[in-house]
XYZ file of C-alpha atoms in Angstrom:
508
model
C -26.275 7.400 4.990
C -24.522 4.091 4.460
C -22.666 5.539 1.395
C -21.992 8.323 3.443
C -20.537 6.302 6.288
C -18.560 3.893 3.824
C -14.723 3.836 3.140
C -15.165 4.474 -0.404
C -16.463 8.001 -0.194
C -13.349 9.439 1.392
C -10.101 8.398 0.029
C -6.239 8.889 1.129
C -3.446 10.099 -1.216
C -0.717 7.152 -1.150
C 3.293 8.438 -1.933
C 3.167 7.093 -4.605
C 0.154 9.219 -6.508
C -2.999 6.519 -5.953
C -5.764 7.091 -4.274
C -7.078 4.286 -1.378
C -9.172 4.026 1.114
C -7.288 4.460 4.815
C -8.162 0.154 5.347
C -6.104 -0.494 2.160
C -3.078 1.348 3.050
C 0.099 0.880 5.149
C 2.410 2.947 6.965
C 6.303 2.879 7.324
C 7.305 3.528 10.594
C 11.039 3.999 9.318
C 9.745 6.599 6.329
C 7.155 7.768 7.699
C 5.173 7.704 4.469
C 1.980 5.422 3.707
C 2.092 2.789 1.611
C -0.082 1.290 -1.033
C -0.600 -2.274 -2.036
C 1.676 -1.224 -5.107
C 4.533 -0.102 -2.900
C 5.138 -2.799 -0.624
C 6.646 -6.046 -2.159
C 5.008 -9.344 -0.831
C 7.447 -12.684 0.079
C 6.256 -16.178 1.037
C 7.733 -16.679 4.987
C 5.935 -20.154 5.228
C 3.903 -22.418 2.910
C 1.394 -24.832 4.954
C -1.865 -26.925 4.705
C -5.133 -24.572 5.993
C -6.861 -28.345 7.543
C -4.154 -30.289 8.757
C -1.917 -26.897 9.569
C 1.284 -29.106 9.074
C 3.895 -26.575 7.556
C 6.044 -27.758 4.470
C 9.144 -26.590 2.768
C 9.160 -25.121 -0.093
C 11.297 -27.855 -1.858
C 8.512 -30.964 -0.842
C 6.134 -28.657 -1.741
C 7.458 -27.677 -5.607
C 7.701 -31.822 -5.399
C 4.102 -32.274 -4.291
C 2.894 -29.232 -6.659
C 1.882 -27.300 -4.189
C -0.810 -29.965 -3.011
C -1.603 -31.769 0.526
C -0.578 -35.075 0.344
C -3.352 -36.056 3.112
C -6.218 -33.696 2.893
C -8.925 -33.526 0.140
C -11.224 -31.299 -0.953
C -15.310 -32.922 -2.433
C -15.246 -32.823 -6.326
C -18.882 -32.120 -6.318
C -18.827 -29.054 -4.194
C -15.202 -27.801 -3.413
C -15.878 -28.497 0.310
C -12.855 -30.303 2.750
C -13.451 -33.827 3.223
C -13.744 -35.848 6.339
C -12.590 -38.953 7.416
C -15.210 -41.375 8.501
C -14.898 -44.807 10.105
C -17.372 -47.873 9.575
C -16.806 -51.065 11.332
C -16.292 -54.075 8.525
C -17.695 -57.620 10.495
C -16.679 -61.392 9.668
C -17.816 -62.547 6.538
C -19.264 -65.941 8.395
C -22.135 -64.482 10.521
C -23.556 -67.726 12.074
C -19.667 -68.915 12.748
C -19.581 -69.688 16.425
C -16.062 -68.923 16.614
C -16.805 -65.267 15.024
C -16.774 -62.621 18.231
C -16.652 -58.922 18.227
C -12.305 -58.859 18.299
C -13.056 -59.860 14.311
C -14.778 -56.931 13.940
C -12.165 -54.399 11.665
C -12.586 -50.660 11.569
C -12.665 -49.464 7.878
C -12.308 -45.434 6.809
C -13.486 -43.460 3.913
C -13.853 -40.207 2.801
C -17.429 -38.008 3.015
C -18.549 -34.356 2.653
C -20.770 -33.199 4.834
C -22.499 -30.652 2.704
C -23.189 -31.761 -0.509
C -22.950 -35.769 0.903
C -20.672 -37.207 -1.295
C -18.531 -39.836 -0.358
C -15.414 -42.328 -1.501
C -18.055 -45.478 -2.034
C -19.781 -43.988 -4.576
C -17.505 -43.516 -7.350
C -15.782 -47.136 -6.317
C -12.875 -46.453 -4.026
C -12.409 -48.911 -1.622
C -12.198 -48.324 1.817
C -8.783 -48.037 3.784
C -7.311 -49.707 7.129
C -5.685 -46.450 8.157
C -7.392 -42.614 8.267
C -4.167 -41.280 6.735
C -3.050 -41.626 3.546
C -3.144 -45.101 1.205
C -6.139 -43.316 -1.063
C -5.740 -44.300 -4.477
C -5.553 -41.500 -7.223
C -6.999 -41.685 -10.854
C -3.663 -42.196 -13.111
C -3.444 -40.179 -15.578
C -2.865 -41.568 -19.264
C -1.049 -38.107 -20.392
C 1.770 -38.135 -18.252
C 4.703 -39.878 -19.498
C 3.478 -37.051 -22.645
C 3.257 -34.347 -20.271
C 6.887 -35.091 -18.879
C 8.641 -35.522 -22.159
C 7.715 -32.152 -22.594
C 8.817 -30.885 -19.374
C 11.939 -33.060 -19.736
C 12.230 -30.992 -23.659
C 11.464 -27.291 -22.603
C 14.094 -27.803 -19.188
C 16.828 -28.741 -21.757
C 15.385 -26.121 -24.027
C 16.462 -23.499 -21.191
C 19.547 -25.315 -19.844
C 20.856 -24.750 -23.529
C 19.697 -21.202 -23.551
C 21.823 -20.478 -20.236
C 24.822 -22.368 -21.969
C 25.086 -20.130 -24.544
C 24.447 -16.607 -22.858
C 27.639 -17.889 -20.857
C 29.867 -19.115 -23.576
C 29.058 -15.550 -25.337
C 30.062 -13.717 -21.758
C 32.507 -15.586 -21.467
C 34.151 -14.762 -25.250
C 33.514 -11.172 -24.978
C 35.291 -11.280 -21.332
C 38.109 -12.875 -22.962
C 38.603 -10.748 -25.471
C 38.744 -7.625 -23.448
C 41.146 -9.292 -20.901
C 42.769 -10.989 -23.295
C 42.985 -14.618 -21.769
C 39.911 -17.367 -21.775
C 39.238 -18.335 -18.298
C 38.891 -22.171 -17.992
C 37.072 -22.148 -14.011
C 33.576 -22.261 -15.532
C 31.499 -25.584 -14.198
C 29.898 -26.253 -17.496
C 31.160 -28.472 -21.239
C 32.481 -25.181 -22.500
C 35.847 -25.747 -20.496
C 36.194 -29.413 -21.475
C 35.340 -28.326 -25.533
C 37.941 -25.891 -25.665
C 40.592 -28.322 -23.758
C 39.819 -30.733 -26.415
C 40.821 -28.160 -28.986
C 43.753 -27.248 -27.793
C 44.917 -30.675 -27.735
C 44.388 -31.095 -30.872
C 41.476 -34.051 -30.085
C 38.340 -34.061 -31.713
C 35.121 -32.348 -29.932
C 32.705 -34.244 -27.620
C 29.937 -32.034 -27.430
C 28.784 -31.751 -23.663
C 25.474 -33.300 -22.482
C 23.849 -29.978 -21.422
C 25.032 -28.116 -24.447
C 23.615 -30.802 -27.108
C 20.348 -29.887 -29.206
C 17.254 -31.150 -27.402
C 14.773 -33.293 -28.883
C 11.708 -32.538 -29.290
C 8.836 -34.647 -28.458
C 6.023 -35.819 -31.171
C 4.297 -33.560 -32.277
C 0.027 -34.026 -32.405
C -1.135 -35.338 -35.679
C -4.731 -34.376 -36.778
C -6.883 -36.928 -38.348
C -10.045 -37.419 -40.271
C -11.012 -40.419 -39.008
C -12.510 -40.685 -35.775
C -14.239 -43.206 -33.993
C -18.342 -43.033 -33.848
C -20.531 -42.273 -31.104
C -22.084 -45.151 -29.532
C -26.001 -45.636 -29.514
C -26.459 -44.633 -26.467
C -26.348 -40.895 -26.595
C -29.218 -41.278 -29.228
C -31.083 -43.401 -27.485
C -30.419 -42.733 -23.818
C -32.446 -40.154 -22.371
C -30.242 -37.458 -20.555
C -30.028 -36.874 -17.198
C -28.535 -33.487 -15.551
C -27.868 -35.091 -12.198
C -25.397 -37.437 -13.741
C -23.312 -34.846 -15.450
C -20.458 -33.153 -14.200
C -20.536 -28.980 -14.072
C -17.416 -26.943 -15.756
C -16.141 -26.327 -12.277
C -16.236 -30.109 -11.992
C -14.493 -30.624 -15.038
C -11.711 -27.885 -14.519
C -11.161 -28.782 -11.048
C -9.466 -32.362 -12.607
C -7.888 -30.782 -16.048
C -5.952 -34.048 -15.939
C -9.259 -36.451 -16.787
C -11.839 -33.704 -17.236
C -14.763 -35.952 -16.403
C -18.208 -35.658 -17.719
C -20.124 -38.106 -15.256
C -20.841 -37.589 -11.798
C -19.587 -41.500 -10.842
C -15.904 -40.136 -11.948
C -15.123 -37.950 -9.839
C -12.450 -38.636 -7.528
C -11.097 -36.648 -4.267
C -8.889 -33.833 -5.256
C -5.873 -32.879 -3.083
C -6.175 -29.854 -1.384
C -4.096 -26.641 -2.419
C -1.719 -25.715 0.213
C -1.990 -21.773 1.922
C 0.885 -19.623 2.349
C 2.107 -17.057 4.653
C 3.339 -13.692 3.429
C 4.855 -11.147 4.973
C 5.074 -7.632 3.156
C 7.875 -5.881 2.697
C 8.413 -1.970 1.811
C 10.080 -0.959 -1.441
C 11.221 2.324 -0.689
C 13.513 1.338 3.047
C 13.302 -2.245 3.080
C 11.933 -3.142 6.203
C 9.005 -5.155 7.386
C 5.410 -3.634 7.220
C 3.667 -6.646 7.857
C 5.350 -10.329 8.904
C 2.777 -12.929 10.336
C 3.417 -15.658 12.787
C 5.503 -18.635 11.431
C 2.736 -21.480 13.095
C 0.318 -21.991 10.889
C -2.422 -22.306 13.871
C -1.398 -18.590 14.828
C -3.500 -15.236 13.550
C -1.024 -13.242 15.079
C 1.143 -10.794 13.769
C 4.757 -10.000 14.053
C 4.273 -6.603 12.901
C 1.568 -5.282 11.474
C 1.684 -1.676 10.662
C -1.716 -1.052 9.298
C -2.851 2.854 8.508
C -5.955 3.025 10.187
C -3.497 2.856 13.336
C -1.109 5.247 12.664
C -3.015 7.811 11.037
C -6.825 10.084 12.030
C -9.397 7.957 10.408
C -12.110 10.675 8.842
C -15.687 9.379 7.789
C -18.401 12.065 6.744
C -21.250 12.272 9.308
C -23.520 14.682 7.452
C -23.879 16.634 4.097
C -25.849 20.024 3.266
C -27.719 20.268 -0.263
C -25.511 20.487 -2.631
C -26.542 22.992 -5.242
C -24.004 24.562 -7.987
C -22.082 27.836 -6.456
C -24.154 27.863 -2.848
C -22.179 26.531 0.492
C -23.389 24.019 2.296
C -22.084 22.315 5.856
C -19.758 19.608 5.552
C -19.674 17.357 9.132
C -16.632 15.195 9.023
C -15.241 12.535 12.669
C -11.984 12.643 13.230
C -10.781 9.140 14.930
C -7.269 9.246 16.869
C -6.288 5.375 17.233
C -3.070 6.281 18.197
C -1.813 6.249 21.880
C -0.550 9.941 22.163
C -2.564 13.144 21.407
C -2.171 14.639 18.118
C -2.923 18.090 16.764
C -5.012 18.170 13.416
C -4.229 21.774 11.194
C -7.027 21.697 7.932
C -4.385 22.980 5.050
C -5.317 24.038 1.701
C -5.056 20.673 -1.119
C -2.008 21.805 -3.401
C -1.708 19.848 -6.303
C 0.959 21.810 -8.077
C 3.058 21.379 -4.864
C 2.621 18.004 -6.047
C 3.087 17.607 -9.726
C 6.490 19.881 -8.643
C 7.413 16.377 -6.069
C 6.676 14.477 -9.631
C 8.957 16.317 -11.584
C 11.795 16.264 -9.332
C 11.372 12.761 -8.678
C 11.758 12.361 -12.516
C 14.912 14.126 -12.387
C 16.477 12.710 -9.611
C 15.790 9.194 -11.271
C 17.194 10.207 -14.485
C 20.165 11.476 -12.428
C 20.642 8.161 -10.483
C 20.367 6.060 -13.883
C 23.485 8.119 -15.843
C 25.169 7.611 -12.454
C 24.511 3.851 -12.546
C 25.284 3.753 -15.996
C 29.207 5.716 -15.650
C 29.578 3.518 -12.558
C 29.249 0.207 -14.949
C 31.401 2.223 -17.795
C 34.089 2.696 -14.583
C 33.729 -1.300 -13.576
C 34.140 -2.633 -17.824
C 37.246 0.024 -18.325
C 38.924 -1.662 -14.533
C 38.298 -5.482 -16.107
C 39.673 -4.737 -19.170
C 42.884 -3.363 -17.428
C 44.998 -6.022 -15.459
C 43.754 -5.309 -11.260
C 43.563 -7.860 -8.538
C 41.272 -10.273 -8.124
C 39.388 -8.539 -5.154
C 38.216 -5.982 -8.053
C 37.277 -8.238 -10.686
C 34.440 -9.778 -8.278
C 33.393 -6.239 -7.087
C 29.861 -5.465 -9.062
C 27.826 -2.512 -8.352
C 24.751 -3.494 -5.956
C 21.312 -3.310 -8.014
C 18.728 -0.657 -6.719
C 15.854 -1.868 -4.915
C 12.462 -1.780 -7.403
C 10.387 1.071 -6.114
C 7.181 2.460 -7.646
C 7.341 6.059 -9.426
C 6.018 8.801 -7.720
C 3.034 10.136 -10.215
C 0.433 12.872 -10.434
C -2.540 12.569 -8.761
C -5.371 12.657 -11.494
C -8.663 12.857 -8.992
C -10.530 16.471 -10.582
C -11.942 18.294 -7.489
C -14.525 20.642 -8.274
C -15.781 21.980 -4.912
C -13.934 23.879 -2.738
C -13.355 24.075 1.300
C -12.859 27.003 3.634
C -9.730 26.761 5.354
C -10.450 26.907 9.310
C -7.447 28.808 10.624
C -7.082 27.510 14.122
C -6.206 23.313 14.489
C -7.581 21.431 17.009
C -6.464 18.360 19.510
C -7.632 14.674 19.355
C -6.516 13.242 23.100
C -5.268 9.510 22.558
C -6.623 6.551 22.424
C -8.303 5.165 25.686
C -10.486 2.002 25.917
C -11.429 2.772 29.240
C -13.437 5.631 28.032
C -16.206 4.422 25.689
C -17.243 3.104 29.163
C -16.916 6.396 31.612
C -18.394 9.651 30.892
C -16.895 11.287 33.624
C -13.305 10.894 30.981
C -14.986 12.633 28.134
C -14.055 15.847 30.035
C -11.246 17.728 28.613
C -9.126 20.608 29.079
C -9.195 21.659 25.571
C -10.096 24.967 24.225
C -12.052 23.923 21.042
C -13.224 26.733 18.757
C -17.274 26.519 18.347
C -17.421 27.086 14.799
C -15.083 24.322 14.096
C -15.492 21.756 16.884
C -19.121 20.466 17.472
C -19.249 17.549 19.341
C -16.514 15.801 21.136
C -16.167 12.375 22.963
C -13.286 10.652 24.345
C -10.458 10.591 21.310
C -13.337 11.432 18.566
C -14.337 14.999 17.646
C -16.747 16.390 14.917
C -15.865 19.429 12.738
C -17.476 21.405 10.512
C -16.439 22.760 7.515
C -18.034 24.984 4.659
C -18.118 23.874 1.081
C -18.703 25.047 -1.916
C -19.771 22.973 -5.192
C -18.548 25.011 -8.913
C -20.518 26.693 -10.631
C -20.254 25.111 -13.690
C -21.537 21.465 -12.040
C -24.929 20.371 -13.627
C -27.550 18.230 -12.380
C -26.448 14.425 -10.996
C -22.491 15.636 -11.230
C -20.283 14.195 -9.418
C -19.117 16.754 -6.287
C -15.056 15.767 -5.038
C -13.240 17.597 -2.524
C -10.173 17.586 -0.751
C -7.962 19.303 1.974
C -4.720 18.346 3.251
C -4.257 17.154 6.741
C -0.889 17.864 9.057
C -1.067 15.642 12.262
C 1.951 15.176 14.913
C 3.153 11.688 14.456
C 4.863 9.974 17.463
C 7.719 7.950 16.017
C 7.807 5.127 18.815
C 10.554 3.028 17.053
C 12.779 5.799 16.602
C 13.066 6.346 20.503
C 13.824 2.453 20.639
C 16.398 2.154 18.496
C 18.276 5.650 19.686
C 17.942 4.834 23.419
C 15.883 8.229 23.800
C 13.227 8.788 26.855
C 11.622 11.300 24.863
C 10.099 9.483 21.133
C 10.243 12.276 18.576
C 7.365 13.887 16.964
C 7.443 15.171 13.555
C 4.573 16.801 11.269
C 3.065 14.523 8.785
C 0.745 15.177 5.404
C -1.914 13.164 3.860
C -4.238 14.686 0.834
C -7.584 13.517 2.036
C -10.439 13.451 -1.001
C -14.035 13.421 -0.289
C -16.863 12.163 -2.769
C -19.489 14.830 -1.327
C -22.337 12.776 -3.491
C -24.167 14.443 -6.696
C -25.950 17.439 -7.408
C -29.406 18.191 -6.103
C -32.458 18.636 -8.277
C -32.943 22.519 -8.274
């Protein structure tokens, strides 16, 4: 029954062709389509630190790669670390003159799961809780930078020469060499003109690589003491350990140092098809609040299977499904037949349209190269055609169903959303005219119908049993009222392809 009950058995058809469950989708408010994971596009609002919640920009944080400069995570066991305080007396105990003002507060750092703290790998305690903790240095890094320092040149020379060859192939279809570029190409071609010699430009000079790694032969021995030292497991650092500092890569326990802790972001998603917010979180870190948050399960009837018949190859069998209105205004549920070929058709035409839109895009750039190469103002030459937004392909929906449903021909109504009324029985009273057959059990905005399925007859024993109907609710568009200054909010009828995964054939 748990299966049953779960989100996996009875899936959602997203716009774009996948198949989710109804937690893992979204729905646009301004489209009025759901959403998948793969159709939204996800930006970073704010980047932050998830223990001391202090928000940084991105700049200090590219800087600080993308690490807390005051919080640290145990190296032992991943866990945050606390600050701790111990009290540090005169060194002179019997000294009359000592009193308790001597007495110095001291801090160092401690996990309190795995108990590992600063003192035993050596690190001294500080005078202050933040900040002043030494870091292990690490004896690559004036390596590591030359070859940052190489590969940033590398692609500063790249970009050079992309614009040089722009540049040459602008001139020679305007006929003039334009000399307002920021970069040593200008200068260079001054110079020639002249008649001086060339002075290649900083940016545009070959970088140097760094030295390369030379393998050798000769290495230096082990010592003795791996031979003659018994081994102990307690004293030797994990993988995890050891990837947690690539830097050092430890292999004992006493040199393991605090690790800075990775900063958190914020995201807010975005959808590809309109370009509006589905989801935008707070700004303050401390908040778990949402901006918006446009979530399916809100928007659209949530349907879990209550019971199943015996399944058996070419015999029906009851099919008890719950319909779930979260929304606040009544709906009306129609049970349509699942068209796939109505479908694949939206696939094709979506492929033709696209192909359309490209060889429009396409003469539109042929237009913008023949009015550059022809003497206009300069208002024109900066005009460029605005790039399309990147939205995911429609596709066909490759889920096989192999049982079919009977079609109820009448709908029914799912009241709205009430809170009030999980608590009073006297509001589970409605004046709705349900059909028997279909409707079997109602309660506030929840109702349970039952349908009549039938597996194929060619299933076998332990097969796999899918099926599917389309659903047509009435969707209140709230937002569309707002921002047209109407009493009334429009209602329009919207489709989702529901699939079920019934279970597998019985044992005849």
């Amino acid at each position: 029954m748990s299966y049953k009950m779960g989100a996996e058995a009875v899936k959602y058809a997203c716009t774009c062709g996948l198949l989710k469950s109804l937690p893992y989708l979204y729905f646009c408010r301004h489209c009025s389509q759901l959403r998948c994971g793969f159709c939204v596009c996800p930006e970073v609002d704010s980047i932050f630190c998830g223990k001391c919640c202090e928000t940084i920009p991105s700049a200090e944080a590219k800087v600080k790669k993308n690490k807390c400069a005051n919080c640290f995570v145990c190296p032992s066991c991943q866990q945050e670390l606390s600050t701790r305080i111990a009290s540090k007396g005169p060194v002179n105990t019997e000294d009359a003159k000592s009193s308790m003002s001597s007495v110095k507060k001291t801090y160092y750092l401690s996990c309190y799961y795995c108990r590992w703290n600063s003192r035993d790998v050596g690190i001294p305690d500080q005078a202050s809780a933040t900040g002043g903790w030494p870091q292990r240095e690490n004896v690559h890094s004036n390596h590591l930078q030359q070859i940052i320092d190489t590969y940033k040149q590398v692609m500063v020379s790249q970009k050079q020469k992309k614009e040089v060859d722009k540049k040459k192939q602008l001139g020679k279809q305007m006929g003039f060499v334009s000399y307002t570029d920021r970069t040593g190409v200008t200068a260079s071609a001054l110079r020639k003109r002249i008649g001086l010699s060339d002075i290649p430009h900083a940016m545009l000079k070959k970088p140097k690589m760094p030295e390369p790694a030379i393998a050798r032969s000769e290495v230096e021995e082990l010592p003795d003491e791996i031979f003659n030292t018994p081994v102990s497991l307690m004293n030797i650092t994990t993988i995890e350990q050891r990837l947690l500092q690539p830097e050092s890569q430890p292999t004992t326990v006493d040199k393991l140092f605090p690790v800075q802790k990775q900063l958190s972001v914020k995201k807010s998603l975005r959808c590809r098809q309109c370009e509006r917010n589905i989801s935008k979180p707070e700004y303050n870190p401390t908040s778990i609040k949402f901006k918006i948050q446009l979530f399916a399960y809100v928007y659209i009837p949530q349907i879990t299977i209550v019971s199943v018949g015996q399944l058996l190859p070419g015999k029906p069998c009851d099919l008890i499904i719950k319909f779930l209105n979260q929304t606040t205004h009544q709906t009306t549920i129609t049970i349509l037949d699942l068209d796939l070929a109505e479908q694949e058709a939206y696939v094709n035409e979506q492929k033709i349209i696209d192909i359309a839109e490209r060889f429009e895009q396409h003469l539109s750039l042929e237009t913008t190269k023949a009015s550059l190469t022809s003497p206009q103002p300069s208002s024109l030459l900066s005009h460029t055609p605005r790039q399309p937004s990147i939205t995911l392909k429609a596709r066909k929906i490759e889920e096989t169903v192999n049982c079919e449903v009977a079609i109820p021909e009448s709908p029914f109504i799912l009241p709205p959303r009430d809170d009030a009324a999980e608590y009073d029985d006297s509001a589970d009273i409605h004046n709705v005219e349900d059909d028997p057959n279909l409707v079997v059990w109602r309660k506030s905005n929840k109702a349970l119908v039952k349908l009549q399925v039938t597996p194929g007859v060619d299933l076998k024993e332990n097969d796999e049993v899918m099926c599917g109907f389309t659903m047509e609710h009435i969707f209140t568009n709230i937002i569309a009222a707002t921002f047209e200054n109407k009493q009334q909010p429009p209602k329009m009828n919207h489709r989702v392809r529901v699939f079920f995964n019934l279970g597998k054939v019985a044992n005849v």
